[in-house]
Coordinates of C-alpha atoms in Angstrom, one line a residue:
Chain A
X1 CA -5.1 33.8 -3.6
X2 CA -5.0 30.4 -2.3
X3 CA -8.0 31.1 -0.2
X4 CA -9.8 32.0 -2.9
X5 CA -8.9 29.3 -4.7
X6 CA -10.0 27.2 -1.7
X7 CA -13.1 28.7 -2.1
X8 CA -13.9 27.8 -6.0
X9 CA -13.0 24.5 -5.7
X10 CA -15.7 24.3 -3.2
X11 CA -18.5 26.0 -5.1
X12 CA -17.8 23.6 -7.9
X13 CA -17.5 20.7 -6.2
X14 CA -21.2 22.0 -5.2
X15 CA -21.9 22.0 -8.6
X16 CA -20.3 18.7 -9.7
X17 CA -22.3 17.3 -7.0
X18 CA -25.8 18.7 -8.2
X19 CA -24.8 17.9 -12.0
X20 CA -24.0 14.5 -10.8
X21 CA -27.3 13.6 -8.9
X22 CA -29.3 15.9 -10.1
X23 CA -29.1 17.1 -13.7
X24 CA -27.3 13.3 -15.0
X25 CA -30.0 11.3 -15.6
X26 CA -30.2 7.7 -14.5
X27 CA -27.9 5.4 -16.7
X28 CA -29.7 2.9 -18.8
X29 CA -27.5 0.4 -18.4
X30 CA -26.1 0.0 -14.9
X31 CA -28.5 2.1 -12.9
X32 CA -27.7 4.9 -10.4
X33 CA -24.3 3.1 -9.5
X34 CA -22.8 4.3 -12.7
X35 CA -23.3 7.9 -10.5
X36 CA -19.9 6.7 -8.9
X37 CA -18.0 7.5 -12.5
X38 CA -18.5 11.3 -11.7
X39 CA -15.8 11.1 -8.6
X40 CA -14.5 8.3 -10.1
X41 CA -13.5 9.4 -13.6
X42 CA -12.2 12.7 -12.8
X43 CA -10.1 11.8 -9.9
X44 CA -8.1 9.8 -12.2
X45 CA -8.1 13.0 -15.2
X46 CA -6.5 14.8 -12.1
X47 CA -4.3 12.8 -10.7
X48 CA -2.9 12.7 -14.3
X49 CA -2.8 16.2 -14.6
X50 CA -0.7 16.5 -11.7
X51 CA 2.1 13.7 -12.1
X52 CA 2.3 16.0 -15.5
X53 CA 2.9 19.1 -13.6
X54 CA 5.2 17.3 -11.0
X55 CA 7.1 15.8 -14.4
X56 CA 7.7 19.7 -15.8
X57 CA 8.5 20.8 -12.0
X58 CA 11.2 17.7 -11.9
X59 CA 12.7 18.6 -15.0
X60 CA 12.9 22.5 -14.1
X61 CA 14.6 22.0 -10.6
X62 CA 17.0 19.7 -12.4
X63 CA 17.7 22.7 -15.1
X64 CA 17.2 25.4 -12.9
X65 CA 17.6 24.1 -8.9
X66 CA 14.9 26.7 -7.7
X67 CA 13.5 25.2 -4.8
X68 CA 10.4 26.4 -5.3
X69 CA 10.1 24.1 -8.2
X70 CA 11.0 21.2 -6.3
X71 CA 8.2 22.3 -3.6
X72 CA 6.0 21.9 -6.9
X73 CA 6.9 18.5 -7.7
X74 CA 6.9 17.1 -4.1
X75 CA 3.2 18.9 -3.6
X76 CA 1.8 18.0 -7.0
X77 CA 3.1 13.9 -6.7
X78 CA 1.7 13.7 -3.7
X79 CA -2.1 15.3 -4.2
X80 CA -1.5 13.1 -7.9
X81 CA -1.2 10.2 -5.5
X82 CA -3.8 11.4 -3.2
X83 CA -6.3 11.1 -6.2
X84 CA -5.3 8.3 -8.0
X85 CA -6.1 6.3 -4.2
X86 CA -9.8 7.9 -4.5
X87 CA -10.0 6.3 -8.1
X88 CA -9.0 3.2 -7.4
X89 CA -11.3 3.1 -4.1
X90 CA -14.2 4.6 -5.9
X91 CA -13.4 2.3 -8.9
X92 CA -13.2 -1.3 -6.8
X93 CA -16.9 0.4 -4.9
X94 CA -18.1 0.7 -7.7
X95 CA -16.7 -2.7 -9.1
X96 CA -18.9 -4.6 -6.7
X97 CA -22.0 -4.3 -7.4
X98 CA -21.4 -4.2 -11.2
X99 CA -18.6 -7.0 -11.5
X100 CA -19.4 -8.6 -8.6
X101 CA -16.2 -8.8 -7.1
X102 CA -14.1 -5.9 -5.8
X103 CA -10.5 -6.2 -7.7
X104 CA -10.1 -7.3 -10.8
X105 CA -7.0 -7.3 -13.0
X106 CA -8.6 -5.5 -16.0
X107 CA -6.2 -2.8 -17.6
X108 CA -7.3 -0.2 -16.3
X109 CA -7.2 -0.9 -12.8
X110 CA -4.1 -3.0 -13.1
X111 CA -2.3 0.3 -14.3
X112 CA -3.7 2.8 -12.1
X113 CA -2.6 -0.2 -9.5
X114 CA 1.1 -0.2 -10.6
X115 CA 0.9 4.1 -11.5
X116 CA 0.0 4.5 -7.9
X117 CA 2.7 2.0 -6.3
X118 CA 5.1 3.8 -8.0
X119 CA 4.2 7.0 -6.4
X120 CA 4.7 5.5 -3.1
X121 CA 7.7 4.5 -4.1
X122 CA 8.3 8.3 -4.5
X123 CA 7.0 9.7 -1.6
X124 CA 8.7 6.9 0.9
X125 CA 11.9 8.3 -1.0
X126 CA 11.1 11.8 0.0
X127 CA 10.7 10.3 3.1
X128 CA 13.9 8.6 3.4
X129 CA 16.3 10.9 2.7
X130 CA 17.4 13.6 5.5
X131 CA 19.4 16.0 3.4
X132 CA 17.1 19.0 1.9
X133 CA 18.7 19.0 -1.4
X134 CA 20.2 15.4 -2.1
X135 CA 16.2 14.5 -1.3
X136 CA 15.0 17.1 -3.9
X137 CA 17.5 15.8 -6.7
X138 CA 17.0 11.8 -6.2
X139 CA 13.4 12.9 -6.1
X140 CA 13.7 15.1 -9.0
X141 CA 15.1 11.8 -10.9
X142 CA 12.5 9.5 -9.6
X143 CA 10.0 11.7 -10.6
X144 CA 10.9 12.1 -14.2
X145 CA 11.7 7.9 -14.5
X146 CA 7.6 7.3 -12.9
X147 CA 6.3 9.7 -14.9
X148 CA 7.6 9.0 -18.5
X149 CA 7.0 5.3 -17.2
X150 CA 3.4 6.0 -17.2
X151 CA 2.4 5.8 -20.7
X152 CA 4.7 2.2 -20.6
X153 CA 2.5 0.8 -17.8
X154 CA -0.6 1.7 -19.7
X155 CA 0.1 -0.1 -23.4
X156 CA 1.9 -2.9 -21.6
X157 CA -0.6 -3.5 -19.5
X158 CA -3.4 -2.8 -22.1
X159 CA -1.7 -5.5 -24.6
X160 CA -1.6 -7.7 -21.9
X161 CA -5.4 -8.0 -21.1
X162 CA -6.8 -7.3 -23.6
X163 CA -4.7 -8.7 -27.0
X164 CA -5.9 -12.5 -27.3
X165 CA -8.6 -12.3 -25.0
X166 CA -11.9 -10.2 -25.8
X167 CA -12.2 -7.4 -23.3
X168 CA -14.1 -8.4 -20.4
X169 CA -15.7 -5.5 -19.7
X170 CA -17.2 -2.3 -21.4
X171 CA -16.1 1.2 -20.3
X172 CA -18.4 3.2 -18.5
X173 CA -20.6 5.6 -20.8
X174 CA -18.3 4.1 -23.6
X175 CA -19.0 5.0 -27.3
X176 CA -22.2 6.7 -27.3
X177 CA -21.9 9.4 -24.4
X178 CA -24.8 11.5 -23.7
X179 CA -23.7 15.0 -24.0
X180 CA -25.0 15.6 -20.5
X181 CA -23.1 12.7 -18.6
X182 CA -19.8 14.3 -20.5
X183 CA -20.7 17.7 -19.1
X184 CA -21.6 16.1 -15.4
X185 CA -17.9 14.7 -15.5
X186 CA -16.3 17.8 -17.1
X187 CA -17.8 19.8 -14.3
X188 CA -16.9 17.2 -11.3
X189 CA -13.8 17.3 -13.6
X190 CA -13.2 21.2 -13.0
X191 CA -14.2 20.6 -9.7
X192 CA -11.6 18.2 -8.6
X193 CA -9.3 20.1 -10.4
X194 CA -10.2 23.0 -8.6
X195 CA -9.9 21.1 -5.6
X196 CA -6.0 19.7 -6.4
X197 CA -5.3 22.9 -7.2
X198 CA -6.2 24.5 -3.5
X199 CA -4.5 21.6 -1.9
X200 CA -1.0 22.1 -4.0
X201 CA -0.8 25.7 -3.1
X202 CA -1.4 25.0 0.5
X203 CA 0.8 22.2 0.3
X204 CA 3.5 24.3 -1.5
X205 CA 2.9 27.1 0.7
X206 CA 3.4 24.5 4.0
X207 CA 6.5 22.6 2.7
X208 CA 7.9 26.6 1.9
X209 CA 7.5 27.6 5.9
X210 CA 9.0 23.9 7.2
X211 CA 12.0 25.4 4.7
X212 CA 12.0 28.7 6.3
X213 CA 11.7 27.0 9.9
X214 CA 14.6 24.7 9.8
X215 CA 16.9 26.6 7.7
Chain B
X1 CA 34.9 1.2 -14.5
X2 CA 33.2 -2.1 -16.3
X3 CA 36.6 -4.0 -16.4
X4 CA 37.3 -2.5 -12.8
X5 CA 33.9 -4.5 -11.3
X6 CA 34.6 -7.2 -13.5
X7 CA 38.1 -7.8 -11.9
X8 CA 36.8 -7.7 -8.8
X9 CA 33.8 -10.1 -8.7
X10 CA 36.2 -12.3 -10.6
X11 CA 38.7 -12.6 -7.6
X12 CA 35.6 -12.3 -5.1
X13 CA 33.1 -14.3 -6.8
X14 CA 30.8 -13.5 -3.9
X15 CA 27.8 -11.8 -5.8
X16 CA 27.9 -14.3 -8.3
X17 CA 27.8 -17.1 -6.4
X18 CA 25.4 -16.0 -4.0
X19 CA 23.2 -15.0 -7.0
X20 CA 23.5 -18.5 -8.3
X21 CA 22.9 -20.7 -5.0
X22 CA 19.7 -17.9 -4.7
X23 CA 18.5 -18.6 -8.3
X24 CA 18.9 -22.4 -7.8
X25 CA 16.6 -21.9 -4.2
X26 CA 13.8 -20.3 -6.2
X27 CA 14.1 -23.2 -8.3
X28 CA 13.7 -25.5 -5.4
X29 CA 10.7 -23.2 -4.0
X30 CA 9.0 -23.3 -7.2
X31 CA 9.0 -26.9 -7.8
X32 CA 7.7 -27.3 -4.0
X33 CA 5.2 -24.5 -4.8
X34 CA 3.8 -26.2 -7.7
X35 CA 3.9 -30.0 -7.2
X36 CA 4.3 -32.1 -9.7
X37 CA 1.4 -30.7 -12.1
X38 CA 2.9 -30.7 -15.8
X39 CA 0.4 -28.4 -17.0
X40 CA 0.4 -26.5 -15.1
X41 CA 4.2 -26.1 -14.4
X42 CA 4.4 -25.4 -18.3
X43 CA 1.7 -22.8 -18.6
X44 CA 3.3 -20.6 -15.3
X45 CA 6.6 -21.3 -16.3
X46 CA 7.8 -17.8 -18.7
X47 CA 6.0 -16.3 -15.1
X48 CA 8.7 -18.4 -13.2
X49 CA 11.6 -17.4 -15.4
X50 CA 11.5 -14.2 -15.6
X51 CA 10.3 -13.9 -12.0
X52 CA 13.9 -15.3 -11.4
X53 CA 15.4 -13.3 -13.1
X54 CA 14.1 -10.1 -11.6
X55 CA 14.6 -11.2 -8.3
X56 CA 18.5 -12.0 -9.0
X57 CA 18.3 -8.9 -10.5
X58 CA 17.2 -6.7 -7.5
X59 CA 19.8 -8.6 -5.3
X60 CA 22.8 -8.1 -7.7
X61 CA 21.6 -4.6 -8.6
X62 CA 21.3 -3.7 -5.2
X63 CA 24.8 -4.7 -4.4
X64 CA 26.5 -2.5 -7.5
X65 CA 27.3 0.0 -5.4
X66 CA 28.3 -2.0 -2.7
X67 CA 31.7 -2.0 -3.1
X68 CA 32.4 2.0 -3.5
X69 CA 30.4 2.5 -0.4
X70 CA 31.7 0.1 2.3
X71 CA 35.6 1.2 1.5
X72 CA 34.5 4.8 2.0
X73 CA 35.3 5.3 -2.2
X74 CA 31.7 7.2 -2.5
X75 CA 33.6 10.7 -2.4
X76 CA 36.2 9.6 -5.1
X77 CA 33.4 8.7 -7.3
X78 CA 31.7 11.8 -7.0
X79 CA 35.2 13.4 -7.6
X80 CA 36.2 11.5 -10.5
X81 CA 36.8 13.6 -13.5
X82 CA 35.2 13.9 -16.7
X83 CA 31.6 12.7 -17.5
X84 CA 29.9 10.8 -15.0
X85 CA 27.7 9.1 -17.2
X86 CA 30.8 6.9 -18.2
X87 CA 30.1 5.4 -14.6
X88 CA 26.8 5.0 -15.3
X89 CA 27.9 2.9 -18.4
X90 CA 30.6 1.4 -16.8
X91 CA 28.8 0.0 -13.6
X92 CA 25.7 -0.9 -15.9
X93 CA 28.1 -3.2 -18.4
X94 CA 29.4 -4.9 -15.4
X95 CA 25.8 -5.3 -13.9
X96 CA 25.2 -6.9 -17.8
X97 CA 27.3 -9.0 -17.7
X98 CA 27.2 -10.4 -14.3
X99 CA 23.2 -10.9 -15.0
X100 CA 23.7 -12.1 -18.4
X101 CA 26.1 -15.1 -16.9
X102 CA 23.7 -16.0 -14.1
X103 CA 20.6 -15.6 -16.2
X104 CA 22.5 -18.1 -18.6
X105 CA 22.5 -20.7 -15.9
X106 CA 19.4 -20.1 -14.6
X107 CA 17.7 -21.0 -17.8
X108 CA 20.2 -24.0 -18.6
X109 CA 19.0 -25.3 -14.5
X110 CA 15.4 -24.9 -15.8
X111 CA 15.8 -26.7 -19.6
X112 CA 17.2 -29.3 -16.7
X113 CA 14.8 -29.1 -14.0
X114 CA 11.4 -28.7 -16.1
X115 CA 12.6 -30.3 -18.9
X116 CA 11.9 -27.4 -20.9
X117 CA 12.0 -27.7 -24.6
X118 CA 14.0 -24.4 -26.1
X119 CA 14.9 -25.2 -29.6
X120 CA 13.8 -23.2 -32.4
X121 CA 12.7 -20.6 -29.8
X122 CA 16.4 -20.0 -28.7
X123 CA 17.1 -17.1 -30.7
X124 CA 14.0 -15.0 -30.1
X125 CA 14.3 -15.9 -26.5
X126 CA 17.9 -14.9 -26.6
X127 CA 16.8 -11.2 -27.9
X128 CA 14.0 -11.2 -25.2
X129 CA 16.1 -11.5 -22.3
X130 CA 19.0 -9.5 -23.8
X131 CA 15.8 -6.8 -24.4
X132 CA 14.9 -7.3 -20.5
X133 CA 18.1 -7.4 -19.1
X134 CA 19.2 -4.6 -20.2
X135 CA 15.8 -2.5 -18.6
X136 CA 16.1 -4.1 -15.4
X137 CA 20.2 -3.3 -15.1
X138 CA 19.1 0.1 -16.8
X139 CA 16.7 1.4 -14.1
X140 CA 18.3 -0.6 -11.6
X141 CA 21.7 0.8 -11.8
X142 CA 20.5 4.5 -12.1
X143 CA 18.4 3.5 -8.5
X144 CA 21.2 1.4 -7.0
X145 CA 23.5 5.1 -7.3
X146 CA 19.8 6.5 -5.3
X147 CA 19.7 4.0 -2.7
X148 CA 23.3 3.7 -2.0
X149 CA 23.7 6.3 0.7
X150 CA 19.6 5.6 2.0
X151 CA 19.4 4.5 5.4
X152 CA 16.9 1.7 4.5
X153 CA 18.5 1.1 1.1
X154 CA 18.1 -3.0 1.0
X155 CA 14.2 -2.0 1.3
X156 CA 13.8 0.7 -0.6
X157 CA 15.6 -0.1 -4.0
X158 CA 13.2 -3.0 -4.7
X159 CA 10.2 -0.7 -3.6
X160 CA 11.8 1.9 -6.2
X161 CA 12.4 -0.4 -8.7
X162 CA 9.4 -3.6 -8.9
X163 CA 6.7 -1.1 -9.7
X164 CA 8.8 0.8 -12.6
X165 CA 9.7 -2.6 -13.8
X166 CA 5.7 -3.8 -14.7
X167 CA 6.1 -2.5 -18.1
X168 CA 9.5 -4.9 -18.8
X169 CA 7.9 -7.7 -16.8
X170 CA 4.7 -8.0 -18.5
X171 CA 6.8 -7.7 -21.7
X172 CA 9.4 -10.0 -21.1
X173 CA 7.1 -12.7 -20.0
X174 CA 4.1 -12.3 -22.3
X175 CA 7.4 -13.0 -25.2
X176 CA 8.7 -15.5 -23.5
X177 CA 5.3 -17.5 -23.1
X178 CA 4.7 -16.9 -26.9
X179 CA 8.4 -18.3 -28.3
X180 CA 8.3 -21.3 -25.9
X181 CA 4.7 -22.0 -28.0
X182 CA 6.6 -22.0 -30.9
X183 CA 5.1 -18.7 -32.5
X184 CA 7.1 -17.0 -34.4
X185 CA 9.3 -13.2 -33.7
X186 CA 6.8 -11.5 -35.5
X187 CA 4.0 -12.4 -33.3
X188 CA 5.6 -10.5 -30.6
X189 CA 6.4 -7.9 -32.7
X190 CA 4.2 -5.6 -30.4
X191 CA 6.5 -6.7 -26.9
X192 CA 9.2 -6.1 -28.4
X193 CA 8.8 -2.9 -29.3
X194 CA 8.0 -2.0 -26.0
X195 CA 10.7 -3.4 -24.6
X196 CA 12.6 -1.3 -27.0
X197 CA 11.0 1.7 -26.2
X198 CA 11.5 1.2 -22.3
X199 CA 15.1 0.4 -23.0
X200 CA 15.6 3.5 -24.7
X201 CA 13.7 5.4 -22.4
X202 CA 15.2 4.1 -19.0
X203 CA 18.7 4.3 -21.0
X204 CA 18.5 7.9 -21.8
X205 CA 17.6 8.8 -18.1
X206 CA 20.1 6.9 -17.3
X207 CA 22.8 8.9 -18.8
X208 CA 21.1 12.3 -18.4
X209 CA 20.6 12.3 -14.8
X210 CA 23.2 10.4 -13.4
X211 CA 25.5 13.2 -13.1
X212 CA 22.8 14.7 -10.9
X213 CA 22.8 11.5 -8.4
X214 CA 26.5 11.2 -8.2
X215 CA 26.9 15.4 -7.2
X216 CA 26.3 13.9 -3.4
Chain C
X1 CA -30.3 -3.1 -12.8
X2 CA -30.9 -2.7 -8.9
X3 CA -30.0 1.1 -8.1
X4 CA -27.1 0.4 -5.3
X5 CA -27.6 3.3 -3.5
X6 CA -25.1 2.0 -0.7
X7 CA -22.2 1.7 -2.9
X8 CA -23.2 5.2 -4.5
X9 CA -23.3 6.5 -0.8
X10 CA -19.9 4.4 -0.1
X11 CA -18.0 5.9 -2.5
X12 CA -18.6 9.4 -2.4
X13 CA -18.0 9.2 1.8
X14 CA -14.8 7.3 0.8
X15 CA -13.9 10.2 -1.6
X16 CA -15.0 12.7 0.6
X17 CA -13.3 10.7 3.9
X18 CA -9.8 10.7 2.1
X19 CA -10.2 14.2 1.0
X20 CA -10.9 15.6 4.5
X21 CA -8.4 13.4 5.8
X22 CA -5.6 15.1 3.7
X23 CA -7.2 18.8 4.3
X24 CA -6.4 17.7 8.0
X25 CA -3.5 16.7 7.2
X26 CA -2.0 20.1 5.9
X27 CA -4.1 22.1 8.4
X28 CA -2.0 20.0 11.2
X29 CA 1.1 20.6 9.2
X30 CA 0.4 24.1 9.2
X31 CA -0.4 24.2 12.8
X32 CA 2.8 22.5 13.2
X33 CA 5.1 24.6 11.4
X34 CA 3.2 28.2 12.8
X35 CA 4.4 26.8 16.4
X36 CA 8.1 25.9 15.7
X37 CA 8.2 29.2 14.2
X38 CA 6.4 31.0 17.2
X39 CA 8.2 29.3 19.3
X40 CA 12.1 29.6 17.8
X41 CA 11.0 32.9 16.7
X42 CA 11.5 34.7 20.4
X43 CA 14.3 32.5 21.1
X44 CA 16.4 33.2 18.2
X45 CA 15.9 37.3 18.3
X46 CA 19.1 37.9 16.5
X47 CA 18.8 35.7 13.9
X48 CA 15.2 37.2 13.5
X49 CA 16.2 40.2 13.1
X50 CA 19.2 39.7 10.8
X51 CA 17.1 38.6 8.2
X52 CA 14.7 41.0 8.4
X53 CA 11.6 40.0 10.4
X54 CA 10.9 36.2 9.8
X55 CA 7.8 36.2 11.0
X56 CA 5.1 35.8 9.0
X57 CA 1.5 34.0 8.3
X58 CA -0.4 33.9 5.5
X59 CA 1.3 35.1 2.5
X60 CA 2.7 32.8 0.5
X61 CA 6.7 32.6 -0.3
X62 CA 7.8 34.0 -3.4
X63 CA 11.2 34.7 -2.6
X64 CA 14.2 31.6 -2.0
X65 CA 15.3 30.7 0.7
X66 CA 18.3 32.7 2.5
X67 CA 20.2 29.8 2.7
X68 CA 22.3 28.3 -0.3
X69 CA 20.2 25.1 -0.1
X70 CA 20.4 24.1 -3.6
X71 CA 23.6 24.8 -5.1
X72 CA 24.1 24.1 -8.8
X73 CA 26.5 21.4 -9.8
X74 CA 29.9 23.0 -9.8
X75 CA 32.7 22.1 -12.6
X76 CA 35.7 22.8 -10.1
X77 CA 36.4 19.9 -7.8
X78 CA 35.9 19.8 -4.4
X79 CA 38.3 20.8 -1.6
X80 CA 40.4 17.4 -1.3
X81 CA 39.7 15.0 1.4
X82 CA 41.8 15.2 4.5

């Protein structure tokens, strides 16, 4: 099953790939570096997808204390994290040669920035604590606390750029999207999601045997 | 539990002096830091404030459970009867209060120090601060219970808690900056919900999980 | 606008670089956790066979632990401290 899935993930990563250099046309705007918001863009879609999942697993292990859903959350955080570092890479390469500089504390970045310290935060936790279970309950809370603090982080940092001040910059392929960059970035979109997909189920399947091994 | 901590620190006075002679060497650094520039002094100084404030914070915070664990008291905690969310409330009124007196000074050594005009902005600023105190002690105490028993505890409950904190930062400050300009509550309507919303957020974790943190 | 190619290029071998790096990552972890079980499996022959055969590779885990690993929160106290 997870091979399988393995093996999806990479046929449509093929096919993100040829929808984003081949079938996207060249952006009118920006040139061929606005090609770097089809990695870009849905790197972030997934990472966001799977704090999501690792909030729901959180919850259930605190309601149910299956390990397997803690295996969940600790797999899902950590590919979340995993992705949100490409976005923010891919964002600050792609920064350069259209801002000219490669950080900048717009909002989105800024968020992402703090999102992603915070899940850090959570895996040196994981990290730090010995004990099997008192590790999957403090991680449990953690999780829930980062991921409801998520939509804070975004409107707080939002407001703070952007309310007396005139946004600096506009979003890529903002109000008038060609349908076919949207389908180029719902495909890469599948495809990474594909891709997180294969890596939590291995990861799962790996943090499973190290439970089997040192019970 | 509240009136418990309370006695103590009272007879012991050691966070709270220790919080205080820290708040007044920020103080010191930032006037070094930033020279004798009015301007700019005035325009970083909500920045300043609050950046106090959080840092006291994180060293009183991580100190609330200091107590229970060096005189081995951890397993009568986690043995104490009844609903162990009344700890949670407990320890976090105690961690209120002890912030809300140093915080009180720390803004009476900066009126001093930067000649900082508060007036007419005193009653908003008042609710702003109450508003971020009682996020940072929220999260903070909830992490504290984490950390308590971690190995590397002094460094990982500010890692754990600066990054959670942006939200009530940015909030706290961006207020701040607007009453000491002399706008109006209503202009910061927006922060202040948020800070609401955090409050209540952190708040209800708070209570909901900390039985789970205190099981061991 | 100039096209950038470079950064274009950059990014996607940064994507692709961190990717692969974590796909090694669980490949080693794998590897790792295949050889403490190869090599504790032989050792521990009892235990193995007590619960049945732990040996195993590519299936994934469906069933918990044998170990009572995470206990619910009891309402009865503990035993009293000594």
């Amino acid at each position: 099953m997870t091979t399988l899935l393995g093996w999806l993930a990479g046929v449509a990563l093929v096919a993100g790939l040829v929808m984003g250099f081949g079938v996207a046309p060249r952006e009118v705007s920006q040139g061929n570096v606005q090609r770097i918001m089809y990695v870009h863009v849905p790197a972030v879609w997934v990472a966001y997808l799977a704090f999501a999942v690792g909030l729901a697993a959180s919850i259930a292990y605190l309601a149910g204390r299956r390990p397997g859903a803690d295996r969940l959350a600790h797999a899902t955080c950590e590919v979340g994290t995993v992705f949100l570092g490409i976005n923010i890479a891919t964002g600050a390469i792609w920064g350069k040669p259209t801002w000219g500089t490669w950080w900048t504390w717009d909002a989105r970045l800024t968020s992402v920035a703090v999102v992603f310290v915070m899940f850090l935060a959570y895996l040196l936790l994981r990290g730090a604590i010995e004990d099997r279970e008192r590790g999957a309950r403090y991680a449990a809370v953690l999780g829930i606390v980062a991921a409801l603090n998520i939509p804070l982080v975004h409107f707080s940092v939002y407001w703070w750029r952007t309310l007396h001040q005139p946004p600096s910059l506009l979003k890529p392929g903002a109000s008038t999207m060609p349908p076919v960059i949207l389908t180029a970035l719902l495909v890469n979109f599948a495809a990474l999601a594909l891709l997180g997909a294969y890596f939590v189920a291995r990861r799962t399947r790996v943090l499973a045997a190290e439970d089997e091994a040192l019970a | 539990m509240a009136w418990k901590d309370l006695v103590i620190e009272r007879r012991s006075k050691e966070t709270l002096n220790a919080l205080l002679f820290f708040s007044l060497a920020l103080l010191f650094v930032f006037q070094f830091a930033l020279g004798p520039d009015r301007e700019r002094l005035a325009s970083v100084l909500p920045g300043l404030l609050w950046l106090g404030f959080i840092l006291s914070g994180v060293l009183g915070l991580g100190r609330a459970f200091l107590v229970e664990r060096e005189n081995d008291c951890w397993e009568l905690l986690l043995l104490a009867p009844g609903d162990k969310s009344a700890i949670y409330l407990g320890k976090l009124a105690g961690s209120l209060v002890l912030m809300a007196v140093v915080e009180t000074l720390v803004l009476g050594l900066f009126v001093v120090f930067f000649d900082v005009d508060l007036g007419p902005a005193l009653p908003g600023l008042v609710l702003v601060i109450a508003l971020g105190t009682l996020g940072i002690a929220a999260v903070g105490t909830l992490f504290a219970a984490m950390t308590a028993q971690v190995r590397a505890r002094e460094l990982l409950f500010p890692v754990l808690l600066l990054p959670v904190l942006v939200p009530v930062l940015l909030g706290t400050v961006k207020a701040t900056e607007a009453l000491l300009l002399q706008e109006p509550l209503a202009a910061v309507a927006h922060w202040l919900k948020l800070l609401v919303a955090a409050d209540v957020v952190y708040l209800a974790v708070g209570l909901l999980t900390f039985d789970v943190v205190l099981e061991g | 606008m100039p096209d950038n190619w470079g950064f274009v290029t950059a990014a996607y071998a940064v994507a692709a670089v961190i990717l692969g790096g974590y796909w090694r990552m669980l490949i080693r972890k794998e590897r790792t956790v295949t050889a403490l079980r190869a090599s504790s499996g032989p050792g521990t022959g009892a235990r193995a066979e007590a619960e049945g055969g732990v040996r195993d590779d590519h299936t994934s885990r469906s069933r918990q632990p044998s170990r009572p690993g995470h206990p619910r929160p009891e309402p009865a106290p503990r035993p009293p401290l000594q």
